[in-house]
Structure formats: C-alpha cells, structure tokens
Amino acid sequence: MELASPPLSERRIVLGITGSIAAYKSAVLARELKRRGAEVRVVMTAGATEFITPLTLATLIDRPVHSDFTEDEHAGVWTNHVELGVWGDLIVVAPATANTLSAMVHGQCENLLQAVLLSARCPVAVAPAMDLDMFTHASTQDNLRILESRGVDIIDPGTGPLASGLVGKGRMAEPKDIADQVEAHFQRTLPWSHKRVLITAGPTQEPLDAVRFLGNRSSGKMGFALASAFADQGALVTLVAGPVSLATPERVHRRIDVSTAVEMNNAVQTCWADMDMGVACAAVADFRPTLTSDSKWHRANMPEAITLEENPDILHGMGQSKSDAQRLVGFALETDEGLDSAKGKLVRKNLDAIVLNTLQDNGAGFAVDTNKVTVLNKNGQALKFDLQAKDELAQKLVDLWRTTLIA
Ligand code: CTP
C-alpha cells in the first residue's frame, strides 16, 4: 500500500480576504490550497463580503467563515481571534487592500482579520490588489517596505487591465501563483527543506504459514519519531514501514507499508537513488523460513524442523550503491555494550553514522517510549544521548545530522 500526501498536507493556513474586486479570485485560491492538502480557515472583512459571499468560501473549505468578533450574538458565541492567530502555520491576506496594508503597519484592530494579524505568531504573506496609482503611491510603497522589513512576504501584484479600466500594476497575483509561493514559503524556511529522506521503521514479519510468522518486538516508534522530526524540519520524508500500529506522522510525504524483509528491500530499492539521506531504523529479520504454507499448519502436519534462508541486508545494499552526495545512517541494537560491533557495522555497511542502543540500558530499545543511544560517526567521534523520550531524541538527532552530515 502506498500513500502520497499532497505538498501542503497538514499545513494550516488562515486566508484573510479583504474588500477588493479580486476577492472573487480568493475562492479559487481557497480551493487550490485545499487541493494541495492544506487545512484552510477563512476570515473575511465586511468589505470582502460585498464582493463574494461567505457561503461560497464556506462551501469550498467545508467549514464556516469568520467575519465578526461574535458568531452568534444571541448565543454569545465569540470568535477567538487569538486562537485563530495561534492555530495557523501561515496567514495569507489575499487580496490585501491598501487600507489593510496600512492597518497592518499601524497595528490597527478594527475588524476580526486585523485582530488575528495582531495576535498571529506565525508568518504572514500578503497579496496586494488595488488600482495602479494606489499601488505606486508613496504611502503604499512605504507600507510594503515596512511590512517586508518586519518579515511579511509580499506576493507581488501582476500588470494588466484593472477594474478601473486603467492598465498597469496592481492586479492580485493569480491564485495558482499565490499557492506556489505558499508552498515555497514552507520549503525555504526550514532547515531540511528540499532534502529527501528515506526512513525504514518497524519490524518485518516472515510468514511460516497462513497465520504464523517469525517477527520481533520492534514497535516502529523510533523510526516514526524520526520521520516526524525530519518532516517538521521541512524534509520530504518517505517512510517504509513494517507492520506497526502507528499513525503516519503529520507532513510525512509518502508511506509505503510492507510486511517482509524482501518487500522492504524492494520498496527501498525503488526510491533510494533519489534520496539525499537514508536512515535504517527497521528491525529487519535476517532470515526467513525456506518453505511457507498458504494454509495453516495443523498439529498433525507440522514440519519437524523449520529451515531458514538469508534475507537481503537492506542497509548493506544502500551502502553499496550510495553516491558521494548521499548520507546513510544505520541503527544497531545490541544486547551487550556493543561499541565494537556497532563500529564494525558502520564500516561493513559503508555508513556515515550509526546509532547504537543497547538492551543493557533500562528504558532503551524496543516497544518503549524512551531511548538512550550513542551515535558513532565515521570519523571515530562518539556522542552520547541520555535516556529521554524518543520524540525528543529524534529532534536532537535530526539537528545533529543537519550540521554533521548535510551542512
Ligand atoms: N538491517 C537491514 N537489513 C537487514 C538487517 C539489518 O537494513 N537484513 C539494518 C537495520 O535497519 C539497522 C542495521 O542494519 O540499521 C543493523 O541491524 P542489526 O540487526 O543490528 O545488524 P545486522 O547487520 O543484522 O548484524 P547482526 O545480526 O550480526 O547483529
């Protein structure tokens, strides 16, 4: 099974719409952002609702549009602008009128959208739309410069016929171009942007008969925590997962579910060449039964002995075909101290680093939420990480590899 998630998947975008004729294009923009996977909430000013109805937008985004501080005066329902400002990963004001740009510069708070903008913790982008003389006016240009200096992304308007009948610069950028810039925003602002990372996670199951298998106790938690940490840092993550009961972390680009080591190897082989980095976290069964049965072995017809044959060493294969630009990290789970064995694996499998965890340490290893590891780099450096939550450790490892392997 393969699931590909769209580029803005799990991104939360607040779309602010202000009173310009270009507001009609915001409907297309809202639909485009949703089509690319974003979760969209819309805040419209009173002016915007003169140009396009909230019902149109609400239908497109599948939830009510916010326009006022109170949703239902009689019931006393209040729109929490702080909550909206904190909820979003990005606020896009499109169209942004000269009036709204000025209000943003001066910190005015006369409508819900302005209040959301004042309480926002996330980045803001604006797509100005106005007549050409308003756009070129020194006040507007000064306002745009100030907003830019505060870190607001300005999505440049296009040139062409304007609603006034004049021709010039001022028409709002096309919805598709705005959506492209929204995507670019998420890619450029994060440390692992544009990097493709392949992660193997979980156990493999090697069938004996229709109901039994050889497996191991791996829960997949460490691999999934790494997938999540890489994706949060902007990487395009492909997660090849053995049988686990874990939900795909937010923003993971692609998940390929497999069952056996051979299936995992096939999945890895199809995509490894396109990756910048690989992290082999899976607990792959080294052997599989030579003979398997499509039906269940009954007590009377159980084989006397089970013979095994070797599975491919997936990580070894990745190391063999690794290019100079690719980076590869393996894991080693040892039952003793394991330092020498891990070093041996690092060399044998042509790795850049190996993460050693030993079952001697309480709270480390399979099926627990914590881990305690030592990272060995190929230059001989060893870094110890104390016992901590796998999520926390994953973030630290991702930061470490950003500076030691990719920078
Ligand atoms: N690995 C793999 N394919 C295999 C076996 C292991 O990709 N068939 C990867 C694991 O994902 C891990 C690393 O190799 O990143 C080390 O796994 P481990 O089981 O500790 O090492 P082995 O090479 O199997 O060595 P041994 O069984 O001798 O300890």
Tab-separated table of C-alpha atoms and ligand atoms in Angstrom:
chain	number	residue	atom	x	y	z
A	1	MET	CA	0.000	0.000	0.000
A	2	GLU	CA	1.377	3.425	-0.845
A	3	LEU	CA	0.033	6.763	0.337
A	4	ALA	CA	1.335	10.010	-1.160
A	5	SER	CA	0.438	13.167	0.676
A	6	PRO	CA	-0.003	16.447	-1.212
A	7	PRO	CA	2.583	19.246	-0.802
A	8	LEU	CA	0.654	21.355	1.708
A	9	SER	CA	-0.590	18.413	3.670
A	10	GLU	CA	-1.174	19.196	7.352
A	11	ARG	CA	-0.320	22.878	6.801
A	12	ARG	CA	-2.778	25.197	8.485
A	13	ILE	CA	-3.480	28.331	6.532
A	14	VAL	CA	-5.624	31.281	7.574
A	15	LEU	CA	-6.823	33.002	4.409
A	16	GLY	CA	-7.714	36.641	5.051
A	17	ILE	CA	-9.909	38.248	2.394
A	18	THR	CA	-10.364	41.997	2.224
A	19	GLY	CA	-12.612	44.298	0.185
A	20	SER	CA	-11.310	44.295	-3.368
A	21	ILE	CA	-12.856	43.052	-6.596
A	22	ALA	CA	-10.020	40.483	-6.612
A	23	ALA	CA	-11.860	38.794	-3.714
A	24	TYR	CA	-13.647	36.675	-6.312
A	25	LYS	CA	-10.270	35.026	-7.064
A	26	SER	CA	-9.900	34.102	-3.393
A	27	ALA	CA	-12.480	31.372	-3.895
A	28	VAL	CA	-10.168	29.751	-6.457
A	29	LEU	CA	-7.228	30.272	-4.092
A	30	ALA	CA	-9.058	28.634	-1.175
A	31	ARG	CA	-9.914	25.650	-3.366
A	32	GLU	CA	-6.333	25.441	-4.667
A	33	LEU	CA	-4.844	25.489	-1.147
A	34	LYS	CA	-7.235	22.750	-0.107
A	35	ARG	CA	-6.469	20.736	-3.228
A	36	ARG	CA	-2.779	20.882	-2.265
A	37	GLY	CA	-3.611	19.417	1.114
A	38	ALA	CA	-3.792	22.489	3.374
A	39	GLU	CA	-6.335	22.909	6.123
A	40	VAL	CA	-7.877	26.328	5.430
A	41	ARG	CA	-9.795	28.763	7.598
A	42	VAL	CA	-11.154	31.950	6.114
A	43	VAL	CA	-11.514	35.354	7.747
A	44	MET	CA	-13.355	37.954	5.656
A	45	THR	CA	-13.679	41.662	6.289
A	46	ALA	CA	-17.085	43.302	5.856
A	47	GLY	CA	-15.772	44.836	2.624
A	48	ALA	CA	-14.846	41.420	1.268
A	49	THR	CA	-18.389	40.118	1.819
A	50	GLU	CA	-19.640	42.827	-0.565
A	51	PHE	CA	-17.666	41.176	-3.355
A	52	ILE	CA	-18.124	37.490	-2.616
A	53	THR	CA	-20.416	35.698	-0.208
A	54	PRO	CA	-19.113	33.858	2.873
A	55	LEU	CA	-21.312	30.966	1.744
A	56	THR	CA	-19.169	30.476	-1.372
A	57	LEU	CA	-15.992	30.276	0.704
A	58	ALA	CA	-17.582	28.180	3.451
A	59	THR	CA	-18.744	25.656	0.866
A	60	LEU	CA	-15.282	25.446	-0.663
A	61	ILE	CA	-13.407	24.983	2.609
A	62	ASP	CA	-16.099	22.913	4.247
A	63	ARG	CA	-16.415	24.999	7.386
A	64	PRO	CA	-17.942	28.327	8.416
A	65	VAL	CA	-16.179	31.547	7.508
A	66	HIS	CA	-15.255	34.020	10.267
A	67	SER	CA	-16.237	37.646	9.745
A	68	ASP	CA	-17.207	39.117	13.092
A	69	PHE	CA	-15.969	39.028	16.649
A	70	THR	CA	-19.287	37.433	17.540
A	71	GLU	CA	-20.560	34.455	15.538
A	72	ASP	CA	-23.987	34.432	17.074
A	73	GLU	CA	-24.700	37.488	19.185
A	74	HIS	CA	-27.777	35.979	20.813
A	75	ALA	CA	-25.981	32.837	21.879
A	76	GLY	CA	-22.977	34.909	22.944
A	77	VAL	CA	-20.554	32.939	20.731
A	78	TRP	CA	-17.314	34.815	20.373
A	79	THR	CA	-14.726	34.294	17.633
A	80	ASN	CA	-11.435	33.860	19.367
A	81	HIS	CA	-9.014	35.846	17.217
A	82	VAL	CA	-6.089	34.765	19.404
A	83	GLU	CA	-6.920	31.136	18.792
A	84	LEU	CA	-7.051	31.711	15.017
A	85	GLY	CA	-3.758	33.606	15.123
A	86	VAL	CA	-2.091	30.786	17.015
A	87	TRP	CA	-3.759	27.980	15.010
A	88	GLY	CA	-2.287	28.966	11.647
A	89	ASP	CA	1.119	27.965	10.263
A	90	LEU	CA	0.776	30.878	7.838
A	91	ILE	CA	-1.665	33.726	7.289
A	92	VAL	CA	-2.206	34.771	3.682
A	93	VAL	CA	-4.077	38.003	3.104
A	94	ALA	CA	-5.320	37.831	-0.490
A	95	PRO	CA	-6.423	40.248	-1.696
A	96	ALA	CA	-4.784	42.781	0.604
A	97	THR	CA	-6.179	46.267	0.029
A	98	ALA	CA	-4.196	49.487	0.552
A	99	ASN	CA	-6.351	50.059	3.612
A	100	THR	CA	-5.494	46.685	5.209
A	101	LEU	CA	-1.787	47.109	4.452
A	102	SER	CA	-1.898	50.483	6.211
A	103	ALA	CA	-3.806	48.994	9.163
A	104	MET	CA	-1.176	46.262	9.468
A	105	VAL	CA	1.629	48.808	9.549
A	106	HIS	CA	-0.086	50.853	12.247
A	107	GLY	CA	-1.329	47.945	14.319
A	108	GLN	CA	-4.982	48.885	13.931
A	109	CYS	CA	-7.538	46.488	15.270
A	110	GLU	CA	-10.858	47.480	13.751
A	111	ASN	CA	-12.034	44.130	12.468
A	112	LEU	CA	-11.533	40.435	13.153
A	113	LEU	CA	-8.865	39.999	10.469
A	114	GLN	CA	-6.783	42.842	11.882
A	115	ALA	CA	-7.105	41.352	15.366
A	116	VAL	CA	-5.978	37.950	14.031
A	117	LEU	CA	-2.993	39.601	12.339
A	118	LEU	CA	-2.060	41.392	15.557
A	119	SER	CA	-2.208	38.185	17.591
A	120	ALA	CA	-0.526	35.966	14.996
A	121	ARG	CA	2.560	34.030	15.993
A	122	CYS	CA	3.045	32.562	12.545
A	123	PRO	CA	4.474	34.196	9.400
A	124	VAL	CA	2.221	36.394	7.258
A	125	ALA	CA	2.065	36.827	3.466
A	126	VAL	CA	0.085	39.495	1.639
A	127	ALA	CA	-1.041	39.626	-1.989
A	128	PRO	CA	-1.801	43.313	-2.653
A	129	ALA	CA	-4.619	44.226	-5.035
A	130	MET	CA	-5.513	47.815	-5.943
A	131	ASP	CA	-5.548	50.349	-8.699
A	132	LEU	CA	-2.163	51.235	-10.219
A	133	ASP	CA	-1.969	54.760	-8.756
A	134	MET	CA	-2.844	53.490	-5.311
A	135	PHE	CA	-0.192	50.822	-5.663
A	136	THR	CA	2.568	53.179	-6.788
A	137	HIS	CA	1.616	55.838	-4.213
A	138	ALA	CA	4.436	56.568	-1.791
A	139	SER	CA	2.236	55.621	1.214
A	140	THR	CA	1.520	52.158	-0.145
A	141	GLN	CA	5.121	51.605	-1.198
A	142	ASP	CA	6.344	52.757	2.232
A	143	ASN	CA	3.841	50.440	3.927
A	144	LEU	CA	5.012	47.485	1.854
A	145	ARG	CA	8.641	48.244	2.680
A	146	ILE	CA	7.838	48.408	6.389
A	147	LEU	CA	5.884	45.171	6.286
A	148	GLU	CA	8.697	43.485	4.369
A	149	SER	CA	11.230	44.700	6.922
A	150	ARG	CA	9.067	43.044	9.606
A	151	GLY	CA	9.276	39.739	7.752
A	152	VAL	CA	5.937	39.811	5.904
A	153	ASP	CA	6.147	38.057	2.496
A	154	ILE	CA	4.913	40.338	-0.256
A	155	ILE	CA	3.396	38.474	-3.179
A	156	ASP	CA	3.900	40.934	-5.990
A	157	PRO	CA	0.793	42.005	-7.937
A	158	GLY	CA	0.652	41.500	-11.689
A	159	THR	CA	0.358	44.025	-14.516
A	160	GLY	CA	-2.675	44.200	-16.773
A	161	PRO	CA	-6.170	45.663	-17.154
A	162	LEU	CA	-7.571	46.799	-13.795
A	163	ALA	CA	-11.161	47.098	-12.597
A	164	SER	CA	-10.952	50.892	-13.025
A	165	GLY	CA	-10.396	50.462	-16.757
A	166	LEU	CA	-6.768	51.562	-16.395
A	167	VAL	CA	-3.921	49.281	-17.322
A	168	GLY	CA	-0.953	48.830	-15.014
A	169	LYS	CA	0.453	47.118	-11.965
A	170	GLY	CA	-1.950	46.316	-9.140
A	171	ARG	CA	-3.949	43.235	-10.014
A	172	MET	CA	-3.695	40.486	-7.457
A	173	ALA	CA	-1.343	37.630	-8.350
A	174	GLU	CA	-3.122	34.610	-9.829
A	175	PRO	CA	-4.371	32.039	-7.279
A	176	LYS	CA	-2.079	29.342	-8.657
A	177	ASP	CA	0.970	31.641	-8.286
A	178	ILE	CA	-0.050	32.538	-4.728
A	179	ALA	CA	-0.434	28.843	-3.882
A	180	ASP	CA	3.034	28.198	-5.411
A	181	GLN	CA	4.509	30.908	-3.195
A	182	VAL	CA	2.782	29.431	-0.160
A	183	GLU	CA	4.437	26.100	-0.966
A	184	ALA	CA	7.797	27.803	-1.495
A	185	HIS	CA	7.394	29.557	1.841
A	186	PHE	CA	7.173	26.253	3.689
A	187	GLN	CA	10.084	24.792	1.767
A	188	ARG	CA	12.560	27.631	2.186
A	189	THR	CA	12.020	28.425	5.824
A	190	LEU	CA	13.001	25.072	7.266
A	191	PRO	CA	16.483	23.580	7.740
A	192	TRP	CA	15.779	20.313	5.870
A	193	SER	CA	13.835	21.944	3.017
A	194	HIS	CA	14.405	20.273	-0.356
A	195	LYS	CA	16.085	17.263	1.248
A	196	ARG	CA	14.655	13.839	0.545
A	197	VAL	CA	14.961	11.404	3.400
A	198	LEU	CA	14.186	7.696	3.339
A	199	ILE	CA	13.444	6.017	6.661
A	200	THR	CA	12.846	2.328	7.324
A	201	ALA	CA	10.936	1.567	10.509
A	202	GLY	CA	9.297	-1.217	12.472
A	203	PRO	CA	9.755	-4.972	12.337
A	204	THR	CA	9.375	-7.326	9.431
A	205	GLN	CA	7.214	-10.428	9.532
A	206	GLU	CA	8.392	-13.568	7.740
A	207	PRO	CA	5.477	-15.942	7.153
A	208	LEU	CA	5.657	-19.547	8.273
A	209	ASP	CA	2.145	-20.493	7.283
A	210	ALA	CA	-1.135	-18.681	6.714
A	211	VAL	CA	-1.338	-17.446	10.306
A	212	ARG	CA	2.155	-17.629	11.841
A	213	PHE	CA	5.267	-15.637	11.249
A	214	LEU	CA	8.787	-15.007	12.523
A	215	GLY	CA	8.998	-11.484	13.849
A	216	ASN	CA	10.469	-9.304	16.536
A	217	ARG	CA	9.340	-6.844	19.184
A	218	SER	CA	10.087	-3.613	17.323
A	219	SER	CA	7.212	-1.127	17.663
A	220	GLY	CA	8.465	1.304	14.989
A	221	LYS	CA	8.316	4.184	17.488
A	222	MET	CA	11.883	5.411	16.970
A	223	GLY	CA	11.605	5.363	13.177
A	224	PHE	CA	8.233	7.122	13.251
A	225	ALA	CA	9.589	9.733	15.687
A	226	LEU	CA	12.462	10.375	13.272
A	227	ALA	CA	10.076	10.603	10.310
A	228	SER	CA	8.059	13.160	12.231
A	229	ALA	CA	11.123	15.200	13.251
A	230	PHE	CA	12.536	15.238	9.699
A	231	ALA	CA	9.155	16.219	8.228
A	232	ASP	CA	8.726	19.008	10.781
A	233	GLN	CA	12.099	20.363	9.661
A	234	GLY	CA	10.908	20.517	6.045
A	235	ALA	CA	12.334	17.248	4.668
A	236	LEU	CA	10.396	15.276	2.089
A	237	VAL	CA	10.138	12.035	4.000
A	238	THR	CA	9.483	8.602	2.535
A	239	LEU	CA	8.683	6.189	5.327
A	240	VAL	CA	8.940	2.480	4.587
A	241	ALA	CA	7.166	0.784	7.457
A	242	GLY	CA	6.896	-2.824	8.507
A	243	PRO	CA	3.725	-3.995	10.291
A	244	VAL	CA	3.158	-1.444	13.079
A	245	SER	CA	0.102	0.085	14.653
A	246	LEU	CA	1.195	3.707	14.366
A	247	ALA	CA	-0.466	6.575	12.534
A	248	THR	CA	1.543	8.309	9.804
A	249	PRO	CA	3.125	11.395	11.379
A	250	GLU	CA	1.951	14.758	10.106
A	251	ARG	CA	3.635	16.059	6.969
A	252	VAL	CA	5.294	12.778	6.037
A	253	HIS	CA	5.283	12.851	2.251
A	254	ARG	CA	4.923	9.175	1.476
A	255	ARG	CA	4.392	5.995	3.475
A	256	ILE	CA	4.963	2.577	1.995
A	257	ASP	CA	3.658	-0.293	4.123
A	258	VAL	CA	5.425	-3.608	3.762
A	259	SER	CA	5.420	-6.876	5.623
A	260	THR	CA	8.531	-8.932	4.830
A	261	ALA	CA	12.217	-8.045	4.516
A	262	VAL	CA	12.094	-8.778	0.789
A	263	GLU	CA	9.177	-6.370	0.365
A	264	MET	CA	11.016	-3.752	2.416
A	265	ASN	CA	14.105	-4.224	0.287
A	266	ASN	CA	12.085	-3.840	-2.930
A	267	ALA	CA	10.452	-0.638	-1.641
A	268	VAL	CA	13.830	0.813	-0.633
A	269	GLN	CA	15.431	-0.147	-3.949
A	270	THR	CA	12.765	1.731	-5.929
A	271	CYS	CA	13.481	5.061	-4.249
A	272	TRP	CA	16.933	5.095	-2.621
A	273	ALA	CA	18.718	6.525	-5.691
A	274	ASP	CA	16.547	9.699	-5.494
A	275	MET	CA	17.238	10.330	-1.805
A	276	ASP	CA	19.685	12.670	-0.089
A	277	MET	CA	19.760	10.637	3.063
A	278	GLY	CA	18.707	7.257	4.391
A	279	VAL	CA	18.088	6.214	7.977
A	280	ALA	CA	17.640	2.491	8.545
A	281	CYS	CA	15.735	2.150	11.753
A	282	ALA	CA	13.855	-1.046	10.910
A	283	ALA	CA	14.470	-4.245	12.826
A	284	VAL	CA	14.732	-6.435	9.766
A	285	ALA	CA	14.558	-10.202	10.153
A	286	ASP	CA	17.873	-11.560	8.918
A	287	PHE	CA	16.321	-14.911	7.972
A	288	ARG	CA	13.041	-16.169	6.552
A	289	PRO	CA	11.577	-19.692	6.503
A	290	THR	CA	12.627	-21.558	3.372
A	291	LEU	CA	9.196	-23.094	2.984
A	292	THR	CA	5.948	-21.394	3.815
A	293	SER	CA	2.423	-22.652	3.524
A	294	ASP	CA	-0.644	-20.807	2.215
A	295	SER	CA	-2.789	-22.756	4.654
A	296	LYS	CA	-2.452	-23.269	8.374
A	297	TRP	CA	-0.162	-25.981	9.670
A	298	HIS	CA	-2.161	-28.250	11.895
A	299	ARG	CA	-0.663	-30.141	14.800
A	300	ALA	CA	-0.754	-33.352	12.750
A	301	ASN	CA	1.092	-31.927	9.766
A	302	MET	CA	3.599	-29.615	11.464
A	303	PRO	CA	7.043	-29.824	9.819
A	304	GLU	CA	9.621	-31.467	12.015
A	305	ALA	CA	12.057	-28.616	11.594
A	306	ILE	CA	11.944	-25.143	10.149
A	307	THR	CA	14.784	-24.300	7.824
A	308	LEU	CA	15.749	-20.701	7.199
A	309	GLU	CA	17.346	-18.781	4.366
A	310	GLU	CA	19.042	-15.423	4.468
A	311	ASN	CA	17.187	-12.200	3.821
A	312	PRO	CA	18.834	-9.336	1.947
A	313	ASP	CA	20.736	-6.908	4.162
A	314	ILE	CA	18.833	-3.809	3.072
A	315	LEU	CA	21.194	-1.307	4.652
A	316	HIS	CA	24.234	-3.037	3.184
A	317	GLY	CA	22.659	-2.708	-0.265
A	318	MET	CA	22.026	1.007	0.295
A	319	GLY	CA	25.647	1.474	1.403
A	320	GLN	CA	26.944	-0.334	-1.682
A	321	SER	CA	25.059	1.895	-4.114
A	322	LYS	CA	25.483	5.112	-2.087
A	323	SER	CA	26.698	8.093	-4.139
A	324	ASP	CA	29.193	10.665	-2.811
A	325	ALA	CA	26.348	13.111	-2.169
A	326	GLN	CA	24.175	10.663	-0.228
A	327	ARG	CA	24.355	10.165	3.517
A	328	LEU	CA	23.445	6.958	5.283
A	329	VAL	CA	22.766	6.200	8.934
A	330	GLY	CA	22.128	2.794	10.464
A	331	PHE	CA	20.957	1.595	13.849
A	332	ALA	CA	22.500	-1.158	15.895
A	333	LEU	CA	20.620	-2.819	18.685
A	334	GLU	CA	22.980	-4.847	20.813
A	335	THR	CA	22.373	-6.940	23.896
A	336	ASP	CA	25.803	-6.151	25.354
A	337	GLU	CA	27.813	-2.934	25.381
A	338	GLY	CA	28.158	-3.253	21.632
A	339	LEU	CA	30.569	-0.473	20.732
A	340	ASP	CA	32.943	-2.629	18.685
A	341	SER	CA	30.134	-4.471	16.967
A	342	ALA	CA	28.477	-1.151	16.011
A	343	LYS	CA	31.788	0.189	14.674
A	344	GLY	CA	32.144	-2.973	12.592
A	345	LYS	CA	28.667	-2.472	11.115
A	346	LEU	CA	29.437	1.174	10.325
A	347	VAL	CA	32.448	0.162	8.216
A	348	ARG	CA	30.959	-3.003	6.702
A	349	LYS	CA	27.778	-1.259	5.572
A	350	ASN	CA	29.566	1.909	4.357
A	351	LEU	CA	27.659	4.239	6.732
A	352	ASP	CA	28.272	7.846	7.715
A	353	ALA	CA	26.994	7.243	11.238
A	354	ILE	CA	25.450	4.513	13.340
A	355	VAL	CA	23.119	4.869	16.311
A	356	LEU	CA	23.840	2.301	18.983
A	357	ASN	CA	21.300	1.331	21.576
A	358	THR	CA	21.884	-1.443	23.966
A	359	LEU	CA	19.289	-3.532	25.707
A	360	GLN	CA	21.522	-3.389	28.793
A	361	ASP	CA	20.161	0.118	29.389
A	362	ASN	CA	16.789	0.311	31.129
A	363	GLY	CA	14.270	2.274	29.094
A	364	ALA	CA	16.170	1.792	25.809
A	365	GLY	CA	15.245	-0.301	22.794
A	366	PHE	CA	12.026	-1.961	21.673
A	367	ALA	CA	8.440	-1.015	22.450
A	368	VAL	CA	9.198	1.714	24.980
A	369	ASP	CA	8.713	5.455	24.563
A	370	THR	CA	12.241	6.327	25.647
A	371	ASN	CA	15.697	5.616	24.333
A	372	LYS	CA	19.318	6.060	25.297
A	373	VAL	CA	21.825	5.968	22.470
A	374	THR	CA	25.386	6.619	21.388
A	375	VAL	CA	25.957	7.989	17.912
A	376	LEU	CA	29.196	6.897	16.258
A	377	ASN	CA	30.390	8.917	13.297
A	378	LYS	CA	32.656	7.503	10.645
A	379	ASN	CA	35.454	9.852	11.761
A	380	GLY	CA	35.531	7.982	15.072
A	381	GLN	CA	33.623	10.594	17.097
A	382	ALA	CA	31.145	9.192	19.663
A	383	LEU	CA	28.239	11.240	21.069
A	384	LYS	CA	26.157	10.002	23.986
A	385	PHE	CA	22.488	10.927	24.431
A	386	ASP	CA	20.964	10.382	27.871
A	387	LEU	CA	17.717	8.491	28.420
A	388	GLN	CA	14.879	10.595	27.008
A	389	ALA	CA	11.604	10.437	25.089
A	390	LYS	CA	12.039	9.049	21.561
A	391	ASP	CA	10.354	12.191	20.131
A	392	GLU	CA	12.837	14.435	21.878
A	393	LEU	CA	15.788	12.283	20.898
A	394	ALA	CA	14.612	12.227	17.268
A	395	GLN	CA	14.642	16.030	17.142
A	396	LYS	CA	18.172	16.121	18.537
A	397	LEU	CA	19.409	13.524	16.060
A	398	VAL	CA	17.856	15.413	13.149
A	399	ASP	CA	19.549	18.626	14.320
A	400	LEU	CA	22.848	16.797	14.771
A	401	TRP	CA	22.762	15.312	11.262
A	402	ARG	CA	21.873	18.691	9.776
A	403	THR	CA	25.216	20.037	10.973
A	404	THR	CA	27.441	16.954	10.832
A	405	LEU	CA	26.178	15.193	7.712
A	406	ILE	CA	24.382	17.611	5.421
A	407	ALA	CA	25.708	21.133	6.077
B	1	CTP	N1	19.418	-4.009	8.538
B	1	CTP	C1	18.895	-4.052	7.272
B	1	CTP	N2	18.602	-5.257	6.701
B	1	CTP	C2	18.815	-6.402	7.369
B	1	CTP	C3	19.351	-6.360	8.677
B	1	CTP	C4	19.637	-5.151	9.241
B	1	CTP	O1	18.693	-2.993	6.662
B	1	CTP	N3	18.514	-7.562	6.800
B	1	CTP	C5	19.782	-2.703	9.129
B	1	CTP	C6	18.956	-2.278	10.324
B	1	CTP	O2	17.868	-1.498	9.916
B	1	CTP	C7	19.953	-1.483	11.148
B	1	CTP	C8	21.284	-2.108	10.802
B	1	CTP	O3	21.086	-2.813	9.597
B	1	CTP	O4	20.036	-0.147	10.713
B	1	CTP	C9	21.870	-3.022	11.825
B	1	CTP	O5	20.967	-4.035	12.124
B	1	CTP	P1	21.376	-5.224	13.112
B	1	CTP	O6	20.269	-6.215	13.121
B	1	CTP	O7	21.863	-4.694	14.401
B	1	CTP	O8	22.628	-5.773	12.372
B	1	CTP	P2	22.913	-6.980	11.461
B	1	CTP	O9	23.574	-6.451	10.257
B	1	CTP	O10	21.702	-7.828	11.254
B	1	CTP	O11	24.013	-7.740	12.322
B	1	CTP	P3	23.876	-8.830	13.469
B	1	CTP	O12	22.593	-9.549	13.276
B	1	CTP	O13	25.065	-9.661	13.219
B	1	CTP	O14	23.962	-8.080	14.772
